[in-house]
Amino acid sequence: AQSVSQHNHHVILSEAASLELGCNYSYGGTVNLFWYVQYPGQHLQLLLKYFSGDPLVKGIKGFEAEFIKSKFSFNLRKPSVQWSDTAEYFCAGLYNTDKLIFGTGTRLQVFP
Amino acid sequence: GAVVSQHPSRVICKSGTSVKIECRSLDFQATTMFWYRQFPKKSLMLMATSNEGSKATYEQGVEKDKFLINHASLTLSTLTVTSAHPEDSSFYICSAERGGLAGTTYEQYFGPGTRLTVT
């Protein structure tokens, strides 16, 4: 079955630390991948997406993600986090349809 | 651009009553809208896909007679929770797919969500 998994459920970091959130997707033919962020009390916003081309994707707010086909991974990274990055992060995959399949989310807390 | 709104943002209702939630794409036309349910500490679960002018497609396990979806126009979809019960209490999120623009890739835009509490 098509699925997206996020193994980090809760990550706590200090400001300026580097961030990497894991995302793995199941095989299912062509898959497009997304990272969304949900700030406290706000709606889901798109951070970045991968459809094709350069596997290193740069998004908003200094985030990037790397599509590694051999590992079925699409990990999210940021070299130096800020307190304002505290949020819930969701990885999602689009398999041949327009139905997004979401991972369970990772709660990131950044302390000053 | 690409703003999606939901109304109400929060609603409390008594068990047995019905509640309607609206989802609007404010600055674009959305032929397809989606309704999700988000449980605490869990992912978003797709409930149904709503296409303008046709019947919604429900995901397995979602009761279509309980969660009525109407997509009457290219900018409005509604979700009605009929005969609500406490177990229906949840956070309901809609999204709208903007399509038809040359050179753009697929993207869903999400509403801010509606917190439903059934007492």
PDB file of C-alpha atoms in Angstrom:
ATOM      1  CA  ALA A   1       0.000   0.000   0.000  1.00  0.00           C
ATOM      2  CA  GLN A   2       1.124   3.534  -0.630  1.00  0.00           C
ATOM      3  CA  SER A   3       2.337   5.176   2.521  1.00  0.00           C
ATOM      4  CA  VAL A   4       4.496   7.930   3.886  1.00  0.00           C
ATOM      5  CA  SER A   5       6.258   7.585   7.205  1.00  0.00           C
ATOM      6  CA  GLN A   6       7.945  10.016   9.517  1.00  0.00           C
ATOM      7  CA  HIS A   7       9.980   8.439  12.259  1.00  0.00           C
ATOM      8  CA  ASN A   8      10.744  11.525  14.294  1.00  0.00           C
ATOM      9  CA  HIS A   9       7.587  12.279  16.248  1.00  0.00           C
ATOM     10  CA  HIS A  10       8.962  15.002  18.475  1.00  0.00           C
ATOM     11  CA  VAL A  11      12.217  16.877  18.021  1.00  0.00           C
ATOM     12  CA  ILE A  12      13.596  19.416  20.470  1.00  0.00           C
ATOM     13  CA  LEU A  13      16.429  21.700  19.443  1.00  0.00           C
ATOM     14  CA  SER A  14      18.165  24.841  20.580  1.00  0.00           C
ATOM     15  CA  GLU A  15      18.331  27.822  18.287  1.00  0.00           C
ATOM     16  CA  ALA A  16      21.103  27.638  15.683  1.00  0.00           C
ATOM     17  CA  ALA A  17      21.174  23.855  15.778  1.00  0.00           C
ATOM     18  CA  SER A  18      20.886  21.979  12.506  1.00  0.00           C
ATOM     19  CA  LEU A  19      17.724  20.131  11.655  1.00  0.00           C
ATOM     20  CA  GLU A  20      16.997  16.988   9.722  1.00  0.00           C
ATOM     21  CA  LEU A  21      13.559  15.400   9.722  1.00  0.00           C
ATOM     22  CA  GLY A  22      13.155  11.997   8.180  1.00  0.00           C
ATOM     23  CA  CYS A  23      10.562  11.044   5.614  1.00  0.00           C
ATOM     24  CA  ASN A  24      10.268   7.742   3.804  1.00  0.00           C
ATOM     25  CA  TYR A  25       7.766   6.816   1.157  1.00  0.00           C
ATOM     26  CA  SER A  26       6.680   3.472  -0.126  1.00  0.00           C
ATOM     27  CA  TYR A  27       7.252   2.373  -3.680  1.00  0.00           C
ATOM     28  CA  GLY A  28       4.293   3.007  -5.920  1.00  0.00           C
ATOM     29  CA  GLY A  29       5.394   4.175  -9.310  1.00  0.00           C
ATOM     30  CA  THR A  30       5.693   7.877  -9.883  1.00  0.00           C
ATOM     31  CA  VAL A  31       5.498   9.811  -6.665  1.00  0.00           C
ATOM     32  CA  ASN A  32       5.657  13.520  -6.045  1.00  0.00           C
ATOM     33  CA  LEU A  33       6.735  14.613  -2.592  1.00  0.00           C
ATOM     34  CA  PHE A  34       5.914  17.552  -0.400  1.00  0.00           C
ATOM     35  CA  TRP A  35       6.782  19.025   2.960  1.00  0.00           C
ATOM     36  CA  TYR A  36       4.151  21.086   4.732  1.00  0.00           C
ATOM     37  CA  VAL A  37       4.438  23.103   7.930  1.00  0.00           C
ATOM     38  CA  GLN A  38       1.673  23.912  10.398  1.00  0.00           C
ATOM     39  CA  TYR A  39       2.512  26.713  12.795  1.00  0.00           C
ATOM     40  CA  PRO A  40       0.533  26.810  16.053  1.00  0.00           C
ATOM     41  CA  GLY A  41      -3.010  27.905  15.294  1.00  0.00           C
ATOM     42  CA  GLN A  42      -2.383  28.285  11.606  1.00  0.00           C
ATOM     43  CA  HIS A  43      -3.164  26.342   8.467  1.00  0.00           C
ATOM     44  CA  LEU A  44      -0.891  24.002   6.568  1.00  0.00           C
ATOM     45  CA  GLN A  45       1.571  25.772   4.349  1.00  0.00           C
ATOM     46  CA  LEU A  46       3.728  24.321   1.631  1.00  0.00           C
ATOM     47  CA  LEU A  47       7.458  24.436   2.405  1.00  0.00           C
ATOM     48  CA  LEU A  48       8.708  22.733  -0.727  1.00  0.00           C
ATOM     49  CA  LYS A  49       7.881  20.087  -3.275  1.00  0.00           C
ATOM     50  CA  TYR A  50       9.662  17.685  -5.565  1.00  0.00           C
ATOM     51  CA  PHE A  51       8.296  16.602  -8.910  1.00  0.00           C
ATOM     52  CA  SER A  52      11.347  15.921 -11.011  1.00  0.00           C
ATOM     53  CA  GLY A  53      14.782  17.246 -11.856  1.00  0.00           C
ATOM     54  CA  ASP A  54      17.358  18.298  -9.291  1.00  0.00           C
ATOM     55  CA  PRO A  55      16.845  16.024  -6.280  1.00  0.00           C
ATOM     56  CA  LEU A  56      17.940  18.786  -3.924  1.00  0.00           C
ATOM     57  CA  VAL A  57      14.953  21.038  -3.527  1.00  0.00           C
ATOM     58  CA  LYS A  58      15.072  24.420  -1.885  1.00  0.00           C
ATOM     59  CA  GLY A  59      11.991  25.782  -0.214  1.00  0.00           C
ATOM     60  CA  ILE A  60      10.909  28.784   1.750  1.00  0.00           C
ATOM     61  CA  LYS A  61      12.416  29.988   5.024  1.00  0.00           C
ATOM     62  CA  GLY A  62      15.779  28.328   4.412  1.00  0.00           C
ATOM     63  CA  PHE A  63      14.468  24.774   4.269  1.00  0.00           C
ATOM     64  CA  GLU A  64      15.631  22.203   1.758  1.00  0.00           C
ATOM     65  CA  ALA A  65      14.983  18.546   1.123  1.00  0.00           C
ATOM     66  CA  GLU A  66      16.793  15.850  -0.786  1.00  0.00           C
ATOM     67  CA  PHE A  67      15.055  13.187  -2.804  1.00  0.00           C
ATOM     68  CA  ILE A  68      17.069   9.964  -2.622  1.00  0.00           C
ATOM     69  CA  LYS A  69      15.358   7.418  -4.802  1.00  0.00           C
ATOM     70  CA  SER A  70      17.518   4.490  -3.708  1.00  0.00           C
ATOM     71  CA  LYS A  71      16.540   5.079  -0.099  1.00  0.00           C
ATOM     72  CA  PHE A  72      12.924   6.071  -0.749  1.00  0.00           C
ATOM     73  CA  SER A  73      13.633   9.125   1.352  1.00  0.00           C
ATOM     74  CA  PHE A  74      12.841  12.816   1.216  1.00  0.00           C
ATOM     75  CA  ASN A  75      14.387  14.269   4.357  1.00  0.00           C
ATOM     76  CA  LEU A  76      13.886  17.885   5.328  1.00  0.00           C
ATOM     77  CA  ARG A  77      16.874  19.943   6.433  1.00  0.00           C
ATOM     78  CA  LYS A  78      17.717  23.360   7.732  1.00  0.00           C
ATOM     79  CA  PRO A  79      21.266  24.313   8.734  1.00  0.00           C
ATOM     80  CA  SER A  80      20.305  26.632  11.573  1.00  0.00           C
ATOM     81  CA  VAL A  81      16.861  26.645  13.153  1.00  0.00           C
ATOM     82  CA  GLN A  82      15.152  29.567  14.793  1.00  0.00           C
ATOM     83  CA  TRP A  83      12.591  29.761  17.578  1.00  0.00           C
ATOM     84  CA  SER A  84      10.013  30.720  14.939  1.00  0.00           C
ATOM     85  CA  ASP A  85      10.468  27.324  13.282  1.00  0.00           C
ATOM     86  CA  THR A  86       8.564  25.717  16.157  1.00  0.00           C
ATOM     87  CA  ALA A  87       5.719  23.930  14.368  1.00  0.00           C
ATOM     88  CA  GLU A  88       4.375  20.628  13.151  1.00  0.00           C
ATOM     89  CA  TYR A  89       5.965  19.330   9.947  1.00  0.00           C
ATOM     90  CA  PHE A  90       4.254  16.936   7.579  1.00  0.00           C
ATOM     91  CA  CYS A  91       5.722  14.993   4.712  1.00  0.00           C
ATOM     92  CA  ALA A  92       3.260  13.966   2.001  1.00  0.00           C
ATOM     93  CA  GLY A  93       3.309  11.983  -1.199  1.00  0.00           C
ATOM     94  CA  LEU A  94       1.177  12.138  -4.303  1.00  0.00           C
ATOM     95  CA  TYR A  95       0.929   8.773  -6.063  1.00  0.00           C
ATOM     96  CA  ASN A  96      -0.401   8.912  -9.612  1.00  0.00           C
ATOM     97  CA  THR A  97      -3.594  10.591  -8.414  1.00  0.00           C
ATOM     98  CA  ASP A  98      -4.436  13.817  -6.761  1.00  0.00           C
ATOM     99  CA  LYS A  99      -4.779  12.259  -3.324  1.00  0.00           C
ATOM    100  CA  LEU A 100      -2.110  13.338  -0.911  1.00  0.00           C
ATOM    101  CA  ILE A 101      -0.948  10.744   1.564  1.00  0.00           C
ATOM    102  CA  PHE A 102       0.422  12.314   4.710  1.00  0.00           C
ATOM    103  CA  GLY A 103       2.943  11.114   7.209  1.00  0.00           C
ATOM    104  CA  THR A 104       2.074  11.298  10.886  1.00  0.00           C
ATOM    105  CA  GLY A 105       3.914  14.563  11.372  1.00  0.00           C
ATOM    106  CA  THR A 106       6.882  15.692  13.430  1.00  0.00           C
ATOM    107  CA  ARG A 107       6.516  18.205  16.176  1.00  0.00           C
ATOM    108  CA  LEU A 108       9.524  20.509  16.307  1.00  0.00           C
ATOM    109  CA  GLN A 109      10.215  22.624  19.359  1.00  0.00           C
ATOM    110  CA  VAL A 110      13.021  25.159  19.213  1.00  0.00           C
ATOM    111  CA  PHE A 111      14.186  26.773  22.414  1.00  0.00           C
ATOM    112  CA  PRO A 112      16.004  30.110  22.494  1.00  0.00           C
TER     113      PRO A 112
ATOM    114  CA  GLY B   1      -2.768  34.454  -3.788  1.00  0.00           C
ATOM    115  CA  ALA B   2      -4.312  30.985  -3.398  1.00  0.00           C
ATOM    116  CA  VAL B   3      -6.150  31.552  -0.144  1.00  0.00           C
ATOM    117  CA  VAL B   4      -8.619  29.049   1.244  1.00  0.00           C
ATOM    118  CA  SER B   5     -10.964  29.945   4.054  1.00  0.00           C
ATOM    119  CA  GLN B   6     -13.125  27.843   6.331  1.00  0.00           C
ATOM    120  CA  HIS B   7     -16.128  28.837   8.360  1.00  0.00           C
ATOM    121  CA  PRO B   8     -16.666  28.481  11.209  1.00  0.00           C
ATOM    122  CA  SER B   9     -13.244  28.151  12.762  1.00  0.00           C
ATOM    123  CA  ARG B  10     -14.687  26.620  15.877  1.00  0.00           C
ATOM    124  CA  VAL B  11     -18.113  25.135  16.648  1.00  0.00           C
ATOM    125  CA  ILE B  12     -19.665  23.409  19.613  1.00  0.00           C
ATOM    126  CA  CYS B  13     -22.872  21.506  19.096  1.00  0.00           C
ATOM    127  CA  LYS B  14     -25.076  19.114  20.987  1.00  0.00           C
ATOM    128  CA  SER B  15     -25.189  15.434  20.205  1.00  0.00           C
ATOM    129  CA  GLY B  16     -27.771  14.649  17.550  1.00  0.00           C
ATOM    130  CA  THR B  17     -27.614  17.980  15.770  1.00  0.00           C
ATOM    131  CA  SER B  18     -26.078  18.700  12.378  1.00  0.00           C
ATOM    132  CA  VAL B  19     -23.227  21.055  11.640  1.00  0.00           C
ATOM    133  CA  LYS B  20     -22.242  22.592   8.324  1.00  0.00           C
ATOM    134  CA  ILE B  21     -18.666  23.636   7.569  1.00  0.00           C
ATOM    135  CA  GLU B  22     -17.871  25.812   4.574  1.00  0.00           C
ATOM    136  CA  CYS B  23     -14.680  25.817   2.554  1.00  0.00           C
ATOM    137  CA  ARG B  24     -14.031  28.599   0.082  1.00  0.00           C
ATOM    138  CA  SER B  25     -11.247  29.299  -2.370  1.00  0.00           C
ATOM    139  CA  LEU B  26     -11.039  33.079  -2.230  1.00  0.00           C
ATOM    140  CA  ASP B  27      -8.936  34.011  -5.223  1.00  0.00           C
ATOM    141  CA  PHE B  28      -8.989  31.024  -7.530  1.00  0.00           C
ATOM    142  CA  GLN B  29     -11.362  28.453  -8.918  1.00  0.00           C
ATOM    143  CA  ALA B  30     -11.097  24.971  -7.535  1.00  0.00           C
ATOM    144  CA  THR B  31     -12.627  22.137  -9.491  1.00  0.00           C
ATOM    145  CA  THR B  32     -11.490  19.758  -6.791  1.00  0.00           C
ATOM    146  CA  MET B  33     -11.583  20.188  -3.040  1.00  0.00           C
ATOM    147  CA  PHE B  34     -10.615  17.757  -0.355  1.00  0.00           C
ATOM    148  CA  TRP B  35     -11.832  17.189   3.180  1.00  0.00           C
ATOM    149  CA  TYR B  36      -9.483  15.876   5.829  1.00  0.00           C
ATOM    150  CA  ARG B  37      -9.850  14.976   9.456  1.00  0.00           C
ATOM    151  CA  GLN B  38      -6.960  15.500  11.824  1.00  0.00           C
ATOM    152  CA  PHE B  39      -6.821  13.614  15.084  1.00  0.00           C
ATOM    153  CA  PRO B  40      -4.625  14.741  17.979  1.00  0.00           C
ATOM    154  CA  LYS B  41      -1.008  13.744  17.432  1.00  0.00           C
ATOM    155  CA  LYS B  42      -1.984  12.021  14.198  1.00  0.00           C
ATOM    156  CA  SER B  43      -1.764  12.747  10.553  1.00  0.00           C
ATOM    157  CA  LEU B  44      -4.366  14.201   8.280  1.00  0.00           C
ATOM    158  CA  MET B  45      -6.728  11.538   7.030  1.00  0.00           C
ATOM    159  CA  LEU B  46      -8.451  12.135   3.743  1.00  0.00           C
ATOM    160  CA  MET B  47     -12.194  11.769   4.114  1.00  0.00           C
ATOM    161  CA  ALA B  48     -13.425  12.602   0.651  1.00  0.00           C
ATOM    162  CA  THR B  49     -12.672  14.268  -2.637  1.00  0.00           C
ATOM    163  CA  SER B  50     -15.192  16.800  -3.775  1.00  0.00           C
ATOM    164  CA  ASN B  51     -15.606  17.686  -7.441  1.00  0.00           C
ATOM    165  CA  GLU B  52     -17.661  20.614  -8.570  1.00  0.00           C
ATOM    166  CA  GLY B  53     -20.987  19.531  -9.961  1.00  0.00           C
ATOM    167  CA  SER B  54     -20.659  15.866  -9.150  1.00  0.00           C
ATOM    168  CA  LYS B  55     -20.901  13.511  -6.211  1.00  0.00           C
ATOM    169  CA  ALA B  56     -18.042  13.353  -3.777  1.00  0.00           C
ATOM    170  CA  THR B  57     -15.767  10.349  -3.651  1.00  0.00           C
ATOM    171  CA  TYR B  58     -15.432   9.007  -0.133  1.00  0.00           C
ATOM    172  CA  GLU B  59     -12.503   7.131   1.291  1.00  0.00           C
ATOM    173  CA  GLN B  60     -12.989   3.679   2.669  1.00  0.00           C
ATOM    174  CA  GLY B  61     -14.528   3.728   6.111  1.00  0.00           C
ATOM    175  CA  VAL B  62     -16.056   7.188   5.806  1.00  0.00           C
ATOM    176  CA  GLU B  63     -19.848   7.204   6.063  1.00  0.00           C
ATOM    177  CA  LYS B  64     -21.186   9.239   3.179  1.00  0.00           C
ATOM    178  CA  ASP B  65     -24.609   9.582   4.789  1.00  0.00           C
ATOM    179  CA  LYS B  66     -23.056  11.029   7.894  1.00  0.00           C
ATOM    180  CA  PHE B  67     -20.589  13.361   6.237  1.00  0.00           C
ATOM    181  CA  LEU B  68     -22.505  15.063   3.455  1.00  0.00           C
ATOM    182  CA  ILE B  69     -20.401  16.957   0.961  1.00  0.00           C
ATOM    183  CA  ASN B  70     -21.706  19.447  -1.553  1.00  0.00           C
ATOM    184  CA  HIS B  71     -19.489  21.227  -4.073  1.00  0.00           C
ATOM    185  CA  ALA B  72     -21.994  23.607  -5.594  1.00  0.00           C
ATOM    186  CA  SER B  73     -19.603  26.041  -7.213  1.00  0.00           C
ATOM    187  CA  LEU B  74     -15.973  26.376  -8.222  1.00  0.00           C
ATOM    188  CA  THR B  75     -15.219  28.273  -5.047  1.00  0.00           C
ATOM    189  CA  LEU B  76     -17.346  26.584  -2.403  1.00  0.00           C
ATOM    190  CA  SER B  77     -17.566  23.136  -0.874  1.00  0.00           C
ATOM    191  CA  THR B  78     -19.506  22.283   2.258  1.00  0.00           C
ATOM    192  CA  LEU B  79     -19.214  19.429   4.709  1.00  0.00           C
ATOM    193  CA  THR B  80     -22.249  18.673   6.842  1.00  0.00           C
ATOM    194  CA  VAL B  81     -21.810  16.406   9.820  1.00  0.00           C
ATOM    195  CA  THR B  82     -25.261  14.951  10.353  1.00  0.00           C
ATOM    196  CA  SER B  83     -26.530  13.697  13.696  1.00  0.00           C
ATOM    197  CA  ALA B  84     -23.207  14.498  15.281  1.00  0.00           C
ATOM    198  CA  HIS B  85     -21.907  12.440  18.163  1.00  0.00           C
ATOM    199  CA  PRO B  86     -19.015  13.071  20.560  1.00  0.00           C
ATOM    200  CA  GLU B  87     -16.780  10.738  18.551  1.00  0.00           C
ATOM    201  CA  ASP B  88     -17.156  13.121  15.614  1.00  0.00           C
ATOM    202  CA  SER B  89     -15.326  15.767  17.605  1.00  0.00           C
ATOM    203  CA  SER B  90     -12.212  16.550  15.649  1.00  0.00           C
ATOM    204  CA  PHE B  91     -10.340  19.080  13.564  1.00  0.00           C
ATOM    205  CA  TYR B  92     -11.660  19.196   9.996  1.00  0.00           C
ATOM    206  CA  ILE B  93      -9.476  20.689   7.275  1.00  0.00           C
ATOM    207  CA  CYS B  94     -10.323  21.369   3.675  1.00  0.00           C
ATOM    208  CA  SER B  95      -8.009  21.988   0.775  1.00  0.00           C
ATOM    209  CA  ALA B  96      -8.509  23.202  -2.748  1.00  0.00           C
ATOM    210  CA  GLU B  97      -6.625  22.190  -5.824  1.00  0.00           C
ATOM    211  CA  ARG B  98      -5.764  24.947  -8.230  1.00  0.00           C
ATOM    212  CA  GLY B  99      -5.387  23.726 -11.725  1.00  0.00           C
ATOM    213  CA  GLY B 100      -5.577  24.795 -15.309  1.00  0.00           C
ATOM    214  CA  LEU B 101      -2.669  27.193 -15.207  1.00  0.00           C
ATOM    215  CA  ALA B 102      -0.056  26.571 -17.855  1.00  0.00           C
ATOM    216  CA  GLY B 103       3.387  25.910 -16.513  1.00  0.00           C
ATOM    217  CA  THR B 104       2.252  25.227 -12.973  1.00  0.00           C
ATOM    218  CA  THR B 105       2.498  21.985 -11.107  1.00  0.00           C
ATOM    219  CA  TYR B 106      -0.053  20.425  -8.846  1.00  0.00           C
ATOM    220  CA  GLU B 107      -0.623  22.003  -5.483  1.00  0.00           C
ATOM    221  CA  GLN B 108      -3.263  21.876  -2.812  1.00  0.00           C
ATOM    222  CA  TYR B 109      -3.980  24.925  -0.703  1.00  0.00           C
ATOM    223  CA  PHE B 110      -5.252  24.301   2.780  1.00  0.00           C
ATOM    224  CA  GLY B 111      -7.836  26.054   4.853  1.00  0.00           C
ATOM    225  CA  PRO B 112      -7.217  26.960   8.500  1.00  0.00           C
ATOM    226  CA  GLY B 113      -9.399  24.146   9.789  1.00  0.00           C
ATOM    227  CA  THR B 114     -12.562  23.890  11.867  1.00  0.00           C
ATOM    228  CA  ARG B 115     -12.533  22.575  15.411  1.00  0.00           C
ATOM    229  CA  LEU B 116     -15.769  20.647  16.036  1.00  0.00           C
ATOM    230  CA  THR B 117     -16.730  19.717  19.565  1.00  0.00           C
ATOM    231  CA  VAL B 118     -19.848  17.622  20.091  1.00  0.00           C
ATOM    232  CA  THR B 119     -21.176  17.581  23.632  1.00  0.00           C
TER     233      THR B 119
END
